[in-house]
Structure formats: structure tokens, C-alpha cells
GROMACS .gro file of C-alpha atoms in nm:
model
  341
    1MET     CA    1  -9.814  -1.198  -2.167
    2ILE     CA    2  -9.548  -1.115  -2.421
    3ARG     CA    3  -9.320  -1.008  -2.138
    4LYS     CA    4  -9.371  -1.342  -1.960
    5LYS     CA    5  -9.289  -1.532  -2.283
    6VAL     CA    6  -8.973  -1.329  -2.336
    7THR     CA    7  -8.872  -1.383  -1.977
    8GLY     CA    8  -8.934  -1.757  -2.014
    9VAL     CA    9  -8.731  -1.778  -2.335
   10LEU     CA   10  -8.448  -1.584  -2.176
   11ALA     CA   11  -8.447  -1.812  -1.873
   12ALA     CA   12  -8.445  -2.120  -2.095
   13THR     CA   13  -8.157  -1.977  -2.298
   14LEU     CA   14  -7.956  -1.903  -1.986
   15LEU     CA   15  -8.025  -2.253  -1.853
   16MET     CA   16  -7.913  -2.412  -2.180
   17GLY     CA   17  -7.597  -2.199  -2.177
   18THR     CA   18  -7.522  -2.310  -1.824
   19ILE     CA   19  -7.570  -2.677  -1.920
   20LEU     CA   20  -7.346  -2.643  -2.229
   21ALA     CA   21  -7.081  -2.462  -2.028
   22ALA     CA   22  -7.091  -2.736  -1.767
   23CYS     CA   23  -7.058  -3.002  -2.039
   24GLY     CA   24  -6.760  -2.816  -2.183
   25LYS     CA   25  -6.589  -2.805  -1.847
   26GLU     CA   26  -6.657  -3.174  -1.791
   27GLU     CA   27  -6.507  -3.265  -2.130
   28THR     CA   28  -6.199  -3.054  -2.062
   29ALA     CA   29  -6.156  -3.210  -1.720
   30SER     CA   30  -6.199  -3.554  -1.873
   31THR     CA   31  -5.937  -3.480  -2.139
   32LYS     CA   32  -5.691  -3.353  -1.881
   33ASP     CA   33  -5.758  -3.657  -1.667
   34GLY     CA   34  -5.685  -3.880  -1.967
   35GLU     CA   35  -5.361  -3.697  -2.037
   36SER     CA   36  -5.263  -3.731  -1.673
   37LYS     CA   37  -5.329  -4.104  -1.684
   38ALA     CA   38  -5.125  -4.137  -2.005
   39GLU     CA   39  -4.831  -3.958  -1.840
   40GLU     CA   40  -4.854  -4.192  -1.544
   41ALA     CA   41  -4.852  -4.512  -1.752
   42LYS     CA   42  -4.657  -4.795  -1.591
   43TYR     CA   43  -4.417  -5.020  -1.779
   44THR     CA   44  -4.198  -5.319  -1.709
   45PHE     CA   45  -3.933  -5.361  -1.976
   46ARG     CA   46  -3.654  -5.614  -2.036
   47LEU     CA   47  -3.290  -5.539  -2.115
   48ALA     CA   48  -3.074  -5.818  -2.260
   49ASP     CA   49  -2.695  -5.840  -2.225
   50ASN     CA   50  -2.472  -6.136  -2.316
   51GLN     CA   51  -2.207  -6.064  -2.052
   52PRO     CA   52  -2.198  -6.194  -1.689
   53PRO     CA   53  -2.370  -6.001  -1.406
   54ASP     CA   54  -2.061  -5.818  -1.278
   55TYR     CA   55  -1.926  -5.721  -1.622
   56PRO     CA   56  -1.890  -5.343  -1.683
   57THR     CA   57  -2.161  -5.326  -1.949
   58VAL     CA   58  -2.407  -5.501  -1.718
   59VAL     CA   59  -2.310  -5.264  -1.436
   60GLY     CA   60  -2.395  -4.983  -1.679
   61ASP     CA   61  -2.723  -5.152  -1.770
   62LYS     CA   62  -2.819  -5.175  -1.404
   63LYS     CA   63  -2.730  -4.812  -1.338
   64PHE     CA   64  -2.944  -4.711  -1.635
   65ALA     CA   65  -3.238  -4.915  -1.503
   66GLU     CA   66  -3.193  -4.767  -1.155
   67LEU     CA   67  -3.195  -4.409  -1.288
   68VAL     CA   68  -3.504  -4.469  -1.502
   69GLU     CA   69  -3.700  -4.618  -1.211
   70GLU     CA   70  -3.591  -4.338  -0.978
   71ARG     CA   71  -3.673  -4.055  -1.219
   72SER     CA   72  -4.007  -4.204  -1.321
   73ASP     CA   73  -4.108  -4.245  -0.954
   74GLY     CA   74  -4.119  -4.621  -1.002
   75ARG     CA   75  -4.351  -4.616  -1.304
   76ILE     CA   76  -4.091  -4.756  -1.543
   77LYS     CA   77  -3.905  -5.067  -1.436
   78ILE     CA   78  -3.632  -5.223  -1.649
   79GLU     CA   79  -3.530  -5.580  -1.565
   80VAL     CA   80  -3.173  -5.660  -1.669
   81PHE     CA   81  -3.105  -6.011  -1.803
   82PRO     CA   82  -2.727  -6.078  -1.824
   83SER     CA   83  -2.538  -6.389  -1.942
   84ALA     CA   84  -2.737  -6.421  -2.268
   85GLN     CA   85  -3.045  -6.541  -2.076
   86LEU     CA   86  -3.273  -6.404  -2.348
   87GLY     CA   87  -3.067  -6.539  -2.637
   88ASP     CA   88  -2.746  -6.470  -2.824
   89GLU     CA   89  -2.663  -6.130  -2.968
   90LYS     CA   90  -2.813  -6.197  -3.311
   91SER     CA   91  -3.145  -6.338  -3.189
   92VAL     CA   92  -3.184  -6.064  -2.927
   93LEU     CA   93  -3.129  -5.796  -3.189
   94GLU     CA   94  -3.402  -5.950  -3.404
   95GLN     CA   95  -3.639  -5.953  -3.106
   96VAL     CA   96  -3.560  -5.589  -3.031
   97GLN     CA   97  -3.653  -5.499  -3.388
   98LEU     CA   98  -3.984  -5.682  -3.344
   99GLY     CA   99  -4.048  -5.517  -3.007
  100ALA     CA  100  -4.047  -5.852  -2.823
  101ILE     CA  101  -3.749  -5.732  -2.615
  102GLU     CA  102  -3.740  -5.361  -2.539
  103PHE     CA  103  -3.370  -5.295  -2.466
  104THR     CA  104  -3.032  -5.447  -2.535
  105ARG     CA  105  -2.666  -5.362  -2.504
  106ILE     CA  106  -2.471  -5.469  -2.811
  107ASN     CA  107  -2.131  -5.417  -2.964
  108SER     CA  108  -2.151  -5.165  -3.246
  109SER     CA  109  -1.979  -5.393  -3.498
  110PRO     CA  110  -2.293  -5.597  -3.591
  111LEU     CA  111  -2.489  -5.272  -3.627
  112ALA     CA  112  -2.312  -5.209  -3.958
  113GLU     CA  113  -2.568  -5.449  -4.104
  114PHE     CA  114  -2.836  -5.188  -4.034
  115ASN     CA  115  -2.634  -4.867  -4.075
  116ASN     CA  116  -2.327  -4.944  -4.284
  117GLN     CA  117  -2.146  -4.631  -4.161
  118PHE     CA  118  -2.085  -4.809  -3.828
  119ALA     CA  119  -1.837  -5.029  -4.015
  120ALA     CA  120  -1.588  -4.742  -4.021
  121LEU     CA  121  -1.543  -4.783  -3.644
  122SER     CA  122  -1.412  -5.137  -3.702
  123LEU     CA  123  -1.130  -5.033  -3.934
  124PRO     CA  124  -0.796  -5.117  -3.769
  125TYR     CA  125  -0.584  -4.849  -3.606
  126VAL     CA  126  -0.814  -4.556  -3.699
  127PHE     CA  127  -0.844  -4.449  -3.333
  128GLU     CA  128  -0.512  -4.368  -3.170
  129SER     CA  129  -0.637  -4.357  -2.811
  130ASP     CA  130  -0.945  -4.376  -2.590
  131GLU     CA  131  -0.956  -3.997  -2.586
  132HIS     CA  132  -0.965  -3.993  -2.966
  133LEU     CA  133  -1.254  -4.241  -2.970
  134TRP     CA  134  -1.465  -4.052  -2.715
  135ASN     CA  135  -1.405  -3.718  -2.884
  136PHE     CA  136  -1.563  -3.877  -3.190
  137LEU     CA  137  -1.850  -4.054  -3.011
  138ASN     CA  138  -1.949  -3.740  -2.820
  139GLY     CA  139  -1.953  -3.535  -3.139
  140ASP     CA  140  -2.219  -3.481  -3.404
  141MET     CA  141  -2.120  -3.787  -3.608
  142GLY     CA  142  -2.152  -4.015  -3.306
  143THR     CA  143  -2.510  -3.893  -3.260
  144LYS     CA  144  -2.581  -3.925  -3.632
  145LEU     CA  145  -2.477  -4.291  -3.632
  146LEU     CA  146  -2.717  -4.368  -3.347
  147ASP     CA  147  -3.002  -4.181  -3.514
  148GLY     CA  148  -2.944  -4.375  -3.836
  149LEU     CA  149  -3.064  -4.695  -3.664
  150GLU     CA  150  -3.425  -4.575  -3.646
  151GLN     CA  151  -3.497  -4.688  -4.002
  152SER     CA  152  -3.417  -5.041  -3.878
  153LYS     CA  153  -3.673  -5.027  -3.595
  154MET     CA  154  -3.417  -4.949  -3.324
  155LYS     CA  155  -3.306  -4.633  -3.147
  156GLY     CA  156  -2.955  -4.582  -3.016
  157LEU     CA  157  -2.949  -4.424  -2.669
  158ALA     CA  158  -2.584  -4.408  -2.565
  159TYR     CA  159  -2.236  -4.551  -2.616
  160TYR     CA  160  -2.060  -4.768  -2.359
  161ASP     CA  161  -1.686  -4.828  -2.328
  162SER     CA  162  -1.538  -5.146  -2.469
  163GLY     CA  163  -1.171  -5.062  -2.440
  164SER     CA  164  -0.934  -5.168  -2.714
  165ARG     CA  165  -0.900  -5.506  -2.881
  166SER     CA  166  -0.570  -5.691  -2.907
  167PHE     CA  167  -0.459  -6.041  -3.010
  168TYR     CA  168  -0.416  -6.343  -2.784
  169SER     CA  169  -0.301  -6.690  -2.884
  170THR     CA  170  -0.188  -7.034  -2.774
  171LYS     CA  171   0.123  -6.965  -2.984
  172PRO     CA  172   0.393  -6.702  -2.926
  173LEU     CA  173   0.307  -6.343  -3.021
  174ASN     CA  174   0.603  -6.106  -3.021
  175SER     CA  175   0.552  -5.915  -3.345
  176VAL     CA  176   0.313  -5.879  -3.636
  177LYS     CA  177   0.509  -6.151  -3.818
  178ASP     CA  178   0.401  -6.409  -3.559
  179LEU     CA  179   0.038  -6.381  -3.671
  180LYS     CA  180   0.122  -6.522  -4.012
  181GLY     CA  181  -0.059  -6.852  -4.065
  182GLN     CA  182  -0.238  -6.845  -3.730
  183LYS     CA  183  -0.612  -6.920  -3.722
  184ILE     CA  184  -0.772  -6.626  -3.543
  185ARG     CA  185  -1.134  -6.607  -3.437
  186VAL     CA  186  -1.298  -6.278  -3.538
  187GLN     CA  187  -1.646  -6.133  -3.535
  188GLN     CA  188  -1.826  -6.205  -3.861
  189SER     CA  189  -1.763  -5.914  -4.098
  190LYS     CA  190  -1.588  -5.855  -4.429
  191ILE     CA  191  -1.364  -5.593  -4.268
  192ASN     CA  192  -1.239  -5.835  -4.002
  193ILE     CA  193  -1.176  -6.109  -4.257
  194ASP     CA  194  -0.980  -5.871  -4.481
  195PHE     CA  195  -0.796  -5.738  -4.175
  196MET     CA  196  -0.670  -6.086  -4.086
  197ALA     CA  197  -0.566  -6.148  -4.446
  198ALA     CA  198  -0.366  -5.823  -4.446
  199LEU     CA  199  -0.173  -5.946  -4.141
  200GLY     CA  200  -0.119  -6.290  -4.294
  201ALA     CA  201  -0.352  -6.465  -4.048
  202SER     CA  202  -0.648  -6.689  -4.128
  203ALA     CA  203  -0.982  -6.541  -4.015
  204THR     CA  204  -1.215  -6.789  -3.844
  205PRO     CA  205  -1.554  -6.635  -3.763
  206MET     CA  206  -1.752  -6.817  -3.494
  207PRO     CA  207  -1.994  -6.739  -3.208
  208TYR     CA  208  -1.827  -6.599  -2.898
  209GLY     CA  209  -1.952  -6.885  -2.684
  210GLU     CA  210  -1.761  -7.142  -2.892
  211VAL     CA  211  -1.419  -6.978  -2.864
  212PHE     CA  212  -1.304  -7.150  -2.543
  213SER     CA  213  -1.360  -7.503  -2.674
  214ALA     CA  214  -1.211  -7.406  -3.011
  215LEU     CA  215  -0.893  -7.294  -2.833
  216GLN     CA  216  -0.887  -7.619  -2.636
  217THR     CA  217  -0.924  -7.839  -2.943
  218GLY     CA  218  -0.697  -7.640  -3.172
  219ILE     CA  219  -0.970  -7.541  -3.416
  220ILE     CA  220  -0.830  -7.191  -3.370
  221ASP     CA  221  -0.493  -7.070  -3.246
  222GLY     CA  222  -0.618  -6.747  -3.100
  223ALA     CA  223  -0.867  -6.464  -3.100
  224GLU     CA  224  -0.879  -6.091  -3.036
  225ASN     CA  225  -1.062  -5.897  -2.771
  226ASN     CA  226  -1.024  -5.657  -2.481
  227LEU     CA  227  -0.869  -5.736  -2.143
  228PRO     CA  228  -1.191  -5.782  -1.942
  229SER     CA  229  -1.330  -6.023  -2.203
  230LEU     CA  230  -1.012  -6.230  -2.207
  231ASP     CA  231  -1.050  -6.249  -1.830
  232SER     CA  232  -1.425  -6.314  -1.791
  233SER     CA  233  -1.435  -6.570  -2.074
  234ASN     CA  234  -1.148  -6.771  -1.922
  235HIS     CA  235  -0.983  -6.779  -2.264
  236TYR     CA  236  -0.656  -6.694  -2.088
  237GLN     CA  237  -0.652  -7.047  -1.946
  238GLU     CA  238  -0.574  -7.173  -2.296
  239ALA     CA  239  -0.423  -6.867  -2.468
  240LYS     CA  240  -0.126  -6.743  -2.264
  241ASN     CA  241   0.016  -6.494  -2.514
  242PHE     CA  242  -0.129  -6.144  -2.539
  243ILE     CA  243   0.013  -5.872  -2.765
  244LEU     CA  244  -0.120  -5.521  -2.705
  245ASP     CA  245  -0.157  -5.378  -3.054
  246HIS     CA  246  -0.490  -5.203  -2.969
  247HIS     CA  247  -0.606  -5.258  -3.328
  248GLN     CA  248  -0.971  -5.167  -3.273
  249ARG     CA  249  -1.166  -4.951  -3.032
  250ILE     CA  250  -1.524  -5.053  -3.104
  251PRO     CA  251  -1.782  -4.907  -2.863
  252GLU     CA  252  -2.087  -5.077  -2.719
  253VAL     CA  253  -2.433  -4.934  -2.783
  254LEU     CA  254  -2.738  -4.922  -2.555
  255LEU     CA  255  -3.050  -4.967  -2.771
  256ILE     CA  256  -3.426  -4.946  -2.734
  257SER     CA  257  -3.681  -5.099  -2.970
  258LYS     CA  258  -3.843  -4.831  -3.187
  259ALA     CA  259  -4.181  -4.989  -3.106
  260ALA     CA  260  -4.122  -4.941  -2.733
  261TRP     CA  261  -3.987  -4.590  -2.784
  262ASP     CA  262  -4.284  -4.474  -2.990
  263LYS     CA  263  -4.541  -4.573  -2.727
  264LEU     CA  264  -4.371  -4.364  -2.459
  265SER     CA  265  -4.481  -4.012  -2.375
  266GLU     CA  266  -4.237  -3.733  -2.456
  267LYS     CA  267  -4.169  -3.698  -2.085
  268ASP     CA  268  -4.076  -4.066  -2.051
  269GLN     CA  269  -3.862  -4.054  -2.364
  270LYS     CA  270  -3.659  -3.774  -2.207
  271ILE     CA  271  -3.624  -3.970  -1.883
  272ILE     CA  272  -3.493  -4.276  -2.066
  273LYS     CA  273  -3.258  -4.089  -2.298
  274GLN     CA  274  -3.101  -3.884  -2.018
  275ALA     CA  275  -3.071  -4.187  -1.789
  276ALA     CA  276  -2.886  -4.372  -2.066
  277LEU     CA  277  -2.641  -4.083  -2.110
  278ASP     CA  278  -2.593  -4.048  -1.734
  279SER     CA  279  -2.522  -4.421  -1.693
  280VAL     CA  280  -2.217  -4.391  -1.920
  281LYS     CA  281  -2.004  -4.238  -1.642
  282THR     CA  282  -2.068  -4.538  -1.414
  283GLN     CA  283  -2.001  -4.786  -1.695
  284ARG     CA  284  -1.674  -4.622  -1.798
  285GLU     CA  285  -1.549  -4.603  -1.439
  286GLU     CA  286  -1.629  -4.971  -1.393
  287TRP     CA  287  -1.453  -5.050  -1.720
  288ALA     CA  288  -1.132  -4.879  -1.603
  289LYS     CA  289  -1.142  -5.079  -1.277
  290TRP     CA  290  -1.196  -5.404  -1.465
  291GLU     CA  291  -0.906  -5.341  -1.701
  292GLU     CA  292  -0.674  -5.282  -1.406
  293ARG     CA  293  -0.798  -5.590  -1.217
  294SER     CA  294  -0.792  -5.808  -1.528
  295GLU     CA  295  -0.435  -5.715  -1.617
  296LYS     CA  296  -0.317  -5.799  -1.266
  297LYS     CA  297  -0.510  -6.128  -1.259
  298LEU     CA  298  -0.390  -6.241  -1.602
  299LYS     CA  299  -0.026  -6.163  -1.528
  300GLU     CA  300  -0.052  -6.363  -1.204
  301ALA     CA  301  -0.206  -6.648  -1.408
  302GLY     CA  302   0.101  -6.658  -1.631
  303VAL     CA  303  -0.024  -6.470  -1.935
  304LYS     CA  304   0.263  -6.310  -2.124
  305PHE     CA  305   0.196  -5.943  -2.209
  306VAL     CA  306   0.384  -5.791  -2.502
  307GLU     CA  307   0.373  -5.414  -2.557
  308VAL     CA  308   0.412  -5.291  -2.915
  309ASP     CA  309   0.670  -5.012  -2.921
  310ASP     CA  310   0.654  -4.945  -3.293
  311MET     CA  311   0.314  -4.961  -3.462
  312THR     CA  312   0.455  -4.880  -3.806
  313PRO     CA  313   0.474  -5.242  -3.939
  314TRP     CA  314   0.118  -5.310  -3.823
  315LYS     CA  315  -0.026  -4.996  -3.979
  316GLU     CA  316   0.167  -5.041  -4.303
  317ALA     CA  317   0.036  -5.396  -4.340
  318VAL     CA  318  -0.328  -5.287  -4.324
  319GLN     CA  319  -0.312  -4.945  -4.490
  320PRO     CA  320  -0.422  -5.067  -4.837
  321MET     CA  321  -0.736  -5.231  -4.697
  322VAL     CA  322  -0.811  -4.927  -4.477
  323ASP     CA  323  -0.780  -4.700  -4.781
  324LYS     CA  324  -1.011  -4.926  -4.980
  325TYR     CA  325  -1.287  -4.921  -4.717
  326SER     CA  326  -1.246  -4.555  -4.625
  327LYS     CA  327  -1.384  -4.454  -4.964
  328ASP     CA  328  -1.726  -4.582  -4.851
  329TYR     CA  329  -1.719  -4.389  -4.524
  330THR     CA  330  -1.569  -4.052  -4.618
  331GLU     CA  331  -1.794  -3.845  -4.388
  332VAL     CA  332  -1.727  -4.068  -4.087
  333MET     CA  333  -1.355  -4.087  -4.159
  334ASP     CA  334  -1.336  -3.707  -4.183
  335ALA     CA  335  -1.507  -3.682  -3.842
  336ILE     CA  336  -1.263  -3.937  -3.698
  337ASP     CA  337  -0.971  -3.735  -3.831
  338LYS     CA  338  -1.108  -3.411  -3.683
  339ALA     CA  339  -1.159  -3.578  -3.344
  340ARG     CA  340  -0.788  -3.637  -3.292
  341PRO     CA  341  -0.670  -3.485  -2.960
   0.00000   0.00000   0.00000
């Protein structure tokens, strides 16, 4: 009798162990299944750009979206909205911070509002060449600037090329002296306003979309930008004088909302980050083509190009203001200096 009871207890114990083991396996399988589903999450994101569809930054945006979709096996789709369809630069940036728009491409100049060290990149004549700029951007400080945006609910993914900025005007431009008294549209920033004052010009901040009519009506005499922008904006139809002083080399930045970034799996974060970096090659190649095409087109349209042989008068005019601002960006300025070819 005792033996039967022991046997029964043992059988019951073994049965219970089998049931518990089975439950454990089921839970593990369920957990793995959940993780698998999380990794296979599908997303459709939006990327805002204020330039036209064939502009080099938009070409870069599209390459980025293509790479992400390809490497995620179609799980992550990024729809590119060019021509400011989702709003102007300022409103889009606000929506990215809120997570209402997931991606944008923006000039790095306005980002100084969120990470003031970006302002150092806007100081005139601090980069001597494109090579100098990209040595800096591809270094540790370039990465540090992007990472510093996270506290403002954004994450920098990569830099895009924006060439160099020079002056164009409805009035003659043959030397730095010709800028004196001219009303020049600039991007809104204290550095740009002080820069114009140092050259004897009158800074006139205004939205980019208003520049063409302002040139037509004489509200401004000129503006400053890169070759492709002078071309695509049609500003050259009014401003026929272009002096190549290359005063600023301010890169573009591809951004993702921190809210969108944080909901991605680590695997998807890596896909997006690497796709952004890999899209830079396409964007820079397109930029070089655009600069060449734009120069040819503008010359044929009667735009007068003036090369600056001696930059000394330009640099001397702005050196006091550069020295003043550099004190606030010593670490960045040191990195810029070390990046010289």
C-alpha cells in the first residue's frame, strides 16, 4: 500500500514537472515570438526638405530613403516631401522636435539655437576649402556637434554638402568695398548681422521665399548663397553680379526626431544611421554636378562672375568680429584649426 502511494506521488510529481517545463518552454517561445515581431515592425515616415525635387539635398534624401527601405526589406518606408510641402524650415523643425514629422534636412546655421557650438561653422572665412570643411565634419568634433542635438529632441544623422556661400547683387560687385551700403539678405543670426556690419553692408534678414520679390522691388540689393541656390531660386534673373568670396561653408544636416529614434529597435537604428552616412556620397556627387551645371547656366544667362584673387582685405575686415565670437567656441575652433589640410 505504501509502495503504491509512493509510486502515485512520484508519478504526480513527474507529471507536474512535465507541465511546468512545458509552460516554461511556451513562455520562452512566446517571448521570442514577441521579440521577432518587434524586430519586424513596419513604419512609414516622412522627410521634409524645402528645396525642389531635383536639388542635390533632395537627391540625397531620396537615396537615404531608398537605402533604408532596401536594407529593412521594405519594413521602413520614408516618404520625401520636397519644396517645403510640409512647411518652412522653422515650422518643420518644431514639428520634428514634437515627433509630428520624423525626418528633415536642414542647414546647420539655425541649429545653433539648439546647440550654440554650431554657430562656429557660420563664422566667415574659417574654412579655407571644401577639403578643410570635410576633414572637420568627419572628425570627432563633427560627431560631437550632431550628438549635442539630442537634448533638443533631435538626433543628427549625417552632414550633406552645401558648397560655399558668396555674394550676389543687382549692383556691381568687384571688391569688398562695393558691399558698403548695400542691403544684403542674410539668414537670421547675430553672427550674420555682425558679419555684414564688418563689411559695411546692411544686413536684412528675411525668409528665403521672399528674396526674389525683394530683389525685384529693391527692398534688398542682394543676398548671399551657393551657386545651385542662386540658380534654382531664379535670383540670378534679378541679381546679375556674383563675387566668389566663399565666405562661409555651412553644411546641411540630416535629422531624425528623437521620439522616432527612440521607438526603433537597435537593429533599425543601425540601418538608418548607416544609410544616412552612405547617402552622403550620392549627395556630394550630385552637388558637384549641380555646381558645374549652375555655373555654366548662369554665365550663359549673363551673370557676371568675379573671382577674388586676394582675400586679405576681406579677412582683415572681419577678423575683429571672428576673434570676438571665437572665444565662445574655443574647442570647435581648435578642431577647425587642426583639420586644415
